[in-house]
mmCIF file with all atom_site columns, C-alpha atoms in Angstrom:
data_model
loop_
_atom_site.group_PDB
_atom_site.id
_atom_site.type_symbol
_atom_site.label_atom_id
_atom_site.label_alt_id
_atom_site.label_comp_id
_atom_site.label_asym_id
_atom_site.label_entity_id
_atom_site.label_seq_id
_atom_site.pdbx_PDB_ins_code
_atom_site.Cartn_x
_atom_site.Cartn_y
_atom_site.Cartn_z
_atom_site.occupancy
_atom_site.B_iso_or_equiv
_atom_site.pdbx_formal_charge
_atom_site.auth_seq_id
_atom_site.auth_comp_id
_atom_site.auth_asym_id
_atom_site.auth_atom_id
_atom_site.pdbx_PDB_model_num
ATOM 1   C CA . UNK A 1 1   ? 0.000  0.000  0.000   1.00 68.00 ? 140 UNK A CA 1
ATOM 2   C CA . UNK A 1 2   ? 2.845  2.374  0.849   1.00 70.00 ? 141 UNK A CA 1
ATOM 3   C CA . UNK A 1 3   ? 4.582  1.543  -2.433  1.00 74.00 ? 142 UNK A CA 1
ATOM 4   C CA . UNK A 1 4   ? 1.387  2.420  -4.285  1.00 72.00 ? 143 UNK A CA 1
ATOM 5   C CA . UNK A 1 5   ? 1.168  5.756  -2.475  1.00 70.00 ? 144 UNK A CA 1
ATOM 6   C CA . UNK A 1 6   ? 4.816  6.559  -3.156  1.00 70.00 ? 145 UNK A CA 1
ATOM 7   C CA . UNK A 1 7   ? 4.323  5.543  -6.797  1.00 73.00 ? 146 UNK A CA 1
ATOM 8   C CA . UNK A 1 8   ? 1.512  8.105  -6.990  1.00 72.00 ? 147 UNK A CA 1
ATOM 9   C CA . UNK A 1 9   ? 3.334  10.839 -5.063  1.00 75.00 ? 148 UNK A CA 1
ATOM 10  C CA . UNK A 1 10  ? 6.442  10.948 -7.268  1.00 72.00 ? 149 UNK A CA 1
ATOM 11  C CA . UNK A 1 11  ? 4.529  11.947 -10.438 1.00 70.00 ? 150 UNK A CA 1
ATOM 12  C CA . UNK A 1 12  ? 2.558  14.469 -8.370  1.00 71.00 ? 151 UNK A CA 1
ATOM 13  C CA . UNK A 1 13  ? 5.781  16.083 -7.141  1.00 70.00 ? 152 UNK A CA 1
ATOM 14  C CA . UNK A 1 14  ? 7.200  16.032 -10.674 1.00 68.00 ? 153 UNK A CA 1
ATOM 15  C CA . UNK A 1 15  ? 4.169  17.771 -12.158 1.00 67.00 ? 154 UNK A CA 1
ATOM 16  C CA . UNK A 1 16  ? 4.100  20.225 -9.253  1.00 69.00 ? 155 UNK A CA 1
ATOM 17  C CA . UNK A 1 17  ? 7.703  21.140 -10.035 1.00 66.00 ? 156 UNK A CA 1
ATOM 18  C CA . UNK A 1 18  ? 6.824  21.635 -13.696 1.00 65.00 ? 157 UNK A CA 1
ATOM 19  C CA . UNK A 1 19  ? 3.871  23.857 -12.810 1.00 64.00 ? 158 UNK A CA 1
ATOM 20  C CA . UNK A 1 20  ? 5.964  25.899 -10.373 1.00 60.00 ? 159 UNK A CA 1
ATOM 21  C CA . UNK A 1 21  ? 8.701  26.311 -12.979 1.00 60.00 ? 160 UNK A CA 1
ATOM 22  C CA . UNK A 1 22  ? 6.185  27.656 -15.490 1.00 59.00 ? 161 UNK A CA 1
ATOM 23  C CA . UNK A 1 23  ? 4.990  30.150 -12.913 1.00 58.00 ? 162 UNK A CA 1
ATOM 24  C CA . UNK A 1 24  ? 8.558  31.246 -12.193 1.00 55.00 ? 163 UNK A CA 1
ATOM 25  C CA . UNK A 1 25  ? 9.662  31.450 -15.840 1.00 52.00 ? 164 UNK A CA 1
ATOM 26  C CA . UNK A 1 26  ? 7.989  34.835 -16.556 1.00 51.00 ? 165 UNK A CA 1
ATOM 27  C CA . UNK A 1 27  ? 9.708  36.306 -13.507 1.00 51.00 ? 166 UNK A CA 1
ATOM 28  C CA . UNK A 1 28  ? 13.082 35.130 -14.781 1.00 52.00 ? 167 UNK A CA 1
ATOM 29  C CA . UNK A 1 29  ? 12.435 36.388 -18.310 1.00 53.00 ? 168 UNK A CA 1
ATOM 30  C CA . UNK A 1 30  ? 12.397 40.000 -17.136 1.00 53.00 ? 169 UNK A CA 1
ATOM 31  C CA . UNK A 1 31  ? 9.262  40.893 -19.078 1.00 52.00 ? 170 UNK A CA 1
ATOM 32  C CA . UNK A 1 32  ? 6.811  43.133 -17.302 1.00 57.00 ? 171 UNK A CA 1
ATOM 33  C CA . UNK A 1 33  ? 3.353  41.698 -17.663 1.00 62.00 ? 172 UNK A CA 1
ATOM 34  C CA . UNK A 1 34  ? -0.013 42.718 -16.157 1.00 70.00 ? 173 UNK A CA 1
ATOM 35  C CA . UNK A 1 35  ? 0.010  39.851 -13.668 1.00 67.00 ? 174 UNK A CA 1
ATOM 36  C CA . UNK A 1 36  ? 3.421  40.935 -12.411 1.00 67.00 ? 175 UNK A CA 1
ATOM 37  C CA . UNK A 1 37  ? 2.179  44.499 -12.054 1.00 72.00 ? 176 UNK A CA 1
ATOM 38  C CA . UNK A 1 38  ? -0.869 43.354 -10.042 1.00 73.00 ? 177 UNK A CA 1
ATOM 39  C CA . UNK A 1 39  ? 1.293  41.167 -7.801  1.00 70.00 ? 178 UNK A CA 1
ATOM 40  C CA . UNK A 1 40  ? 3.717  44.051 -7.291  1.00 73.00 ? 179 UNK A CA 1
ATOM 41  C CA . UNK A 1 41  ? 0.821  46.255 -6.228  1.00 74.00 ? 180 UNK A CA 1
ATOM 42  C CA . UNK A 1 42  ? -0.330 43.631 -3.732  1.00 74.00 ? 181 UNK A CA 1
ATOM 43  C CA . UNK A 1 43  ? 3.216  43.254 -2.397  1.00 72.00 ? 182 UNK A CA 1
ATOM 44  C CA . UNK A 1 44  ? 3.536  47.020 -1.956  1.00 75.00 ? 183 UNK A CA 1
ATOM 45  C CA . UNK A 1 45  ? 0.191  47.129 -0.148  1.00 73.00 ? 184 UNK A CA 1
ATOM 46  C CA . UNK A 1 46  ? 1.421  44.408 2.221   1.00 69.00 ? 185 UNK A CA 1
ATOM 47  C CA . UNK A 1 47  ? 4.511  46.432 3.049   1.00 69.00 ? 186 UNK A CA 1
ATOM 48  C CA . UNK A 1 48  ? 7.131  44.674 0.946   1.00 68.00 ? 187 UNK A CA 1
ATOM 49  C CA . UNK A 1 49  ? 9.497  46.952 -0.913  1.00 66.00 ? 188 UNK A CA 1
ATOM 50  C CA . UNK A 1 50  ? 10.134 46.378 -4.615  1.00 62.00 ? 189 UNK A CA 1
ATOM 51  C CA . UNK A 1 51  ? 13.639 45.525 -5.784  1.00 58.00 ? 190 UNK A CA 1
ATOM 52  C CA . UNK A 1 52  ? 15.389 48.159 -7.890  1.00 58.00 ? 191 UNK A CA 1
ATOM 53  C CA . UNK A 1 53  ? 16.214 46.439 -11.183 1.00 59.00 ? 192 UNK A CA 1
ATOM 54  C CA . UNK A 1 54  ? 18.863 49.015 -12.125 1.00 63.00 ? 193 UNK A CA 1
ATOM 55  C CA . UNK A 1 55  ? 21.021 47.889 -9.185  1.00 64.00 ? 194 UNK A CA 1
ATOM 56  C CA . UNK A 1 56  ? 23.301 44.955 -10.124 1.00 62.00 ? 195 UNK A CA 1
ATOM 57  C CA . UNK A 1 57  ? 22.977 43.520 -6.609  1.00 64.00 ? 196 UNK A CA 1
ATOM 58  C CA . UNK A 1 58  ? 19.184 43.547 -6.902  1.00 61.00 ? 197 UNK A CA 1
ATOM 59  C CA . UNK A 1 59  ? 19.177 40.605 -9.312  1.00 60.00 ? 198 UNK A CA 1
ATOM 60  C CA . UNK A 1 60  ? 21.227 38.599 -6.852  1.00 62.00 ? 199 UNK A CA 1
ATOM 61  C CA . UNK A 1 61  ? 18.807 39.581 -4.098  1.00 65.00 ? 200 UNK A CA 1
ATOM 62  C CA . UNK A 1 62  ? 15.803 38.521 -6.229  1.00 68.00 ? 201 UNK A CA 1
ATOM 63  C CA . UNK A 1 63  ? 17.487 35.207 -6.989  1.00 68.00 ? 202 UNK A CA 1
ATOM 64  C CA . UNK A 1 64  ? 18.052 34.630 -3.276  1.00 69.00 ? 203 UNK A CA 1
ATOM 65  C CA . UNK A 1 65  ? 14.396 35.320 -2.548  1.00 73.00 ? 204 UNK A CA 1
ATOM 66  C CA . UNK A 1 66  ? 13.330 32.999 -5.372  1.00 76.00 ? 205 UNK A CA 1
ATOM 67  C CA . UNK A 1 67  ? 15.612 30.179 -4.204  1.00 76.00 ? 206 UNK A CA 1
ATOM 68  C CA . UNK A 1 68  ? 14.361 30.630 -0.639  1.00 75.00 ? 207 UNK A CA 1
ATOM 69  C CA . UNK A 1 69  ? 10.752 30.424 -1.792  1.00 80.00 ? 208 UNK A CA 1
ATOM 70  C CA . UNK A 1 70  ? 11.454 27.265 -3.794  1.00 83.00 ? 209 UNK A CA 1
ATOM 71  C CA . UNK A 1 71  ? 13.218 25.624 -0.840  1.00 83.00 ? 210 UNK A CA 1
ATOM 72  C CA . UNK A 1 72  ? 10.317 26.531 1.455   1.00 82.00 ? 211 UNK A CA 1
ATOM 73  C CA . UNK A 1 73  ? 7.780  25.118 -1.021  1.00 85.00 ? 212 UNK A CA 1
ATOM 74  C CA . UNK A 1 74  ? 9.717  21.859 -1.386  1.00 86.00 ? 213 UNK A CA 1
ATOM 75  C CA . UNK A 1 75  ? 10.104 21.445 2.376   1.00 86.00 ? 214 UNK A CA 1
ATOM 76  C CA . UNK A 1 76  ? 6.417  22.197 2.900   1.00 86.00 ? 215 UNK A CA 1
ATOM 77  C CA . UNK A 1 77  ? 5.430  19.627 0.287   1.00 88.00 ? 216 UNK A CA 1
ATOM 78  C CA . UNK A 1 78  ? 7.664  16.975 1.848   1.00 89.00 ? 217 UNK A CA 1
ATOM 79  C CA . UNK A 1 79  ? 6.255  17.752 5.292   1.00 87.00 ? 218 UNK A CA 1
ATOM 80  C CA . UNK A 1 80  ? 2.715  17.343 3.991   1.00 89.00 ? 219 UNK A CA 1
ATOM 81  C CA . UNK A 1 81  ? 3.671  14.006 2.406   1.00 90.00 ? 220 UNK A CA 1
ATOM 82  C CA . UNK A 1 82  ? 4.976  12.761 5.758   1.00 90.00 ? 221 UNK A CA 1
ATOM 83  C CA . UNK A 1 83  ? 1.779  13.877 7.495   1.00 90.00 ? 222 UNK A CA 1
ATOM 84  C CA . UNK A 1 84  ? -0.293 12.001 4.909   1.00 91.00 ? 223 UNK A CA 1
ATOM 85  C CA . UNK A 1 85  ? 1.862  8.918  5.488   1.00 91.00 ? 224 UNK A CA 1
ATOM 86  C CA . UNK A 1 86  ? 1.150  9.147  9.225   1.00 91.00 ? 225 UNK A CA 1
ATOM 87  C CA . UNK A 1 87  ? -2.602 9.240  8.577   1.00 92.00 ? 226 UNK A CA 1
ATOM 88  C CA . UNK A 1 88  ? -2.391 6.343  6.137   1.00 92.00 ? 227 UNK A CA 1
ATOM 89  C CA . UNK A 1 89  ? -0.348 4.283  8.600   1.00 91.00 ? 228 UNK A CA 1
ATOM 90  C CA . UNK A 1 90  ? -2.846 5.063  11.360  1.00 91.00 ? 229 UNK A CA 1
ATOM 91  C CA . UNK A 1 91  ? -5.684 3.930  9.128   1.00 91.00 ? 230 UNK A CA 1
ATOM 92  C CA . UNK A 1 92  ? -3.735 0.791  8.252   1.00 90.00 ? 231 UNK A CA 1
ATOM 93  C CA . UNK A 1 93  ? -3.208 0.125  11.941  1.00 90.00 ? 232 UNK A CA 1
ATOM 94  C CA . UNK A 1 94  ? -6.936 0.479  12.612  1.00 91.00 ? 233 UNK A CA 1
ATOM 95  C CA . UNK A 1 95  ? -7.745 -1.885 9.742   1.00 90.00 ? 234 UNK A CA 1
ATOM 96  C CA . UNK A 1 96  ? -5.172 -4.494 10.802  1.00 88.00 ? 235 UNK A CA 1
ATOM 97  C CA . UNK A 1 97  ? -7.737 -6.441 12.877  1.00 85.00 ? 236 UNK A CA 1
ATOM 98  C CA . UNK A 1 98  ? -5.083 -7.582 15.331  1.00 86.00 ? 237 UNK A CA 1
ATOM 99  C CA . UNK A 1 99  ? -2.646 -8.904 12.704  1.00 89.00 ? 238 UNK A CA 1
ATOM 100 C CA . UNK A 1 100 ? 0.770  -8.356 14.311  1.00 92.00 ? 239 UNK A CA 1
ATOM 101 C CA . UNK A 1 101 ? 2.603  -8.043 10.988  1.00 92.00 ? 240 UNK A CA 1
ATOM 102 C CA . UNK A 1 102 ? 0.293  -5.250 9.784   1.00 91.00 ? 241 UNK A CA 1
ATOM 103 C CA . UNK A 1 103 ? 0.516  -3.485 13.168  1.00 92.00 ? 242 UNK A CA 1
ATOM 104 C CA . UNK A 1 104 ? 4.322  -3.638 13.087  1.00 93.00 ? 243 UNK A CA 1
ATOM 105 C CA . UNK A 1 105 ? 4.374  -2.289 9.517   1.00 93.00 ? 244 UNK A CA 1
ATOM 106 C CA . UNK A 1 106 ? 2.054  0.584  10.506  1.00 91.00 ? 245 UNK A CA 1
ATOM 107 C CA . UNK A 1 107 ? 4.161  1.394  13.587  1.00 92.00 ? 246 UNK A CA 1
ATOM 108 C CA . UNK A 1 108 ? 7.324  1.395  11.482  1.00 93.00 ? 247 UNK A CA 1
ATOM 109 C CA . UNK A 1 109 ? 5.707  3.711  8.946   1.00 92.00 ? 248 UNK A CA 1
ATOM 110 C CA . UNK A 1 110 ? 4.565  6.099  11.682  1.00 92.00 ? 249 UNK A CA 1
ATOM 111 C CA . UNK A 1 111 ? 8.022  6.061  13.272  1.00 93.00 ? 250 UNK A CA 1
ATOM 112 C CA . UNK A 1 112 ? 9.725  6.724  9.923   1.00 92.00 ? 251 UNK A CA 1
ATOM 113 C CA . UNK A 1 113 ? 7.265  9.528  9.114   1.00 91.00 ? 252 UNK A CA 1
ATOM 114 C CA . UNK A 1 114 ? 7.856  11.237 12.453  1.00 92.00 ? 253 UNK A CA 1
ATOM 115 C CA . UNK A 1 115 ? 11.601 11.045 11.865  1.00 92.00 ? 254 UNK A CA 1
ATOM 116 C CA . UNK A 1 116 ? 11.022 12.489 8.390   1.00 90.00 ? 255 UNK A CA 1
ATOM 117 C CA . UNK A 1 117 ? 9.008  15.385 9.804   1.00 90.00 ? 256 UNK A CA 1
ATOM 118 C CA . UNK A 1 118 ? 11.777 16.086 12.310  1.00 91.00 ? 257 UNK A CA 1
ATOM 119 C CA . UNK A 1 119 ? 14.405 16.056 9.541   1.00 90.00 ? 258 UNK A CA 1
ATOM 120 C CA . UNK A 1 120 ? 12.313 18.397 7.379   1.00 88.00 ? 259 UNK A CA 1
ATOM 121 C CA . UNK A 1 121 ? 11.772 20.723 10.358  1.00 88.00 ? 260 UNK A CA 1
ATOM 122 C CA . UNK A 1 122 ? 15.497 20.809 11.053  1.00 90.00 ? 261 UNK A CA 1
ATOM 123 C CA . UNK A 1 123 ? 16.226 21.445 7.364   1.00 87.00 ? 262 UNK A CA 1
ATOM 124 C CA . UNK A 1 124 ? 13.759 24.337 7.380   1.00 85.00 ? 263 UNK A CA 1
ATOM 125 C CA . UNK A 1 125 ? 15.334 25.817 10.504  1.00 85.00 ? 264 UNK A CA 1
ATOM 126 C CA . UNK A 1 126 ? 18.820 25.394 9.061   1.00 86.00 ? 265 UNK A CA 1
ATOM 127 C CA . UNK A 1 127 ? 17.964 26.993 5.716   1.00 82.00 ? 266 UNK A CA 1
ATOM 128 C CA . UNK A 1 128 ? 16.213 29.825 7.518   1.00 79.00 ? 267 UNK A CA 1
ATOM 129 C CA . UNK A 1 129 ? 19.249 30.439 9.751   1.00 80.00 ? 268 UNK A CA 1
ATOM 130 C CA . UNK A 1 130 ? 21.747 30.224 6.882   1.00 79.00 ? 269 UNK A CA 1
ATOM 131 C CA . UNK A 1 131 ? 19.601 32.534 4.765   1.00 73.00 ? 270 UNK A CA 1
ATOM 132 C CA . UNK A 1 132 ? 19.451 35.047 7.610   1.00 72.00 ? 271 UNK A CA 1
ATOM 133 C CA . UNK A 1 133 ? 23.194 34.884 8.138   1.00 73.00 ? 272 UNK A CA 1
ATOM 134 C CA . UNK A 1 134 ? 23.967 35.303 4.440   1.00 71.00 ? 273 UNK A CA 1
ATOM 135 C CA . UNK A 1 135 ? 21.519 38.133 3.910   1.00 66.00 ? 274 UNK A CA 1
ATOM 136 C CA . UNK A 1 136 ? 22.380 39.997 7.104   1.00 61.00 ? 275 UNK A CA 1
ATOM 137 C CA . UNK A 1 137 ? 18.697 40.121 8.046   1.00 60.00 ? 276 UNK A CA 1
ATOM 138 C CA . UNK A 1 138 ? 17.316 38.891 11.337  1.00 54.00 ? 277 UNK A CA 1
ATOM 139 C CA . UNK A 1 139 ? 15.537 35.543 11.518  1.00 53.00 ? 278 UNK A CA 1
ATOM 140 C CA . UNK A 1 140 ? 12.118 36.955 12.368  1.00 53.00 ? 279 UNK A CA 1
ATOM 141 C CA . UNK A 1 141 ? 11.700 39.903 10.016  1.00 51.00 ? 280 UNK A CA 1
ATOM 142 C CA . UNK A 1 142 ? 9.589  40.377 6.879   1.00 50.00 ? 281 UNK A CA 1
#
């Protein structure tokens, strides 16, 4: 059952990456389009400052923000996958009807998923700390 779920998750993650790359491609092309203008207006209304494109360091700053957003999205997706695995293993445990082999398999899946969530949480904290150190910005600022 877990193999079937993993077999279905890998194509989902692949297509998600393709969709995200198509959303990011216009931003990398440098073309100003109406959607970008609307999003810039929303960002300004929320208090984020636009990046000056005439500054050579601004492109590097935009790339850092983009890479950070991609890393956060990937870590979030992986965390959600581990949470789904915990629910599936719990359901499998409930449906085991006392079969020790199925209970052990469900417990092992839950244990592995909790370890996975901890690893993803640590990776998020580490990337957040490294990003703050490299950018010179505090950890808890906008």
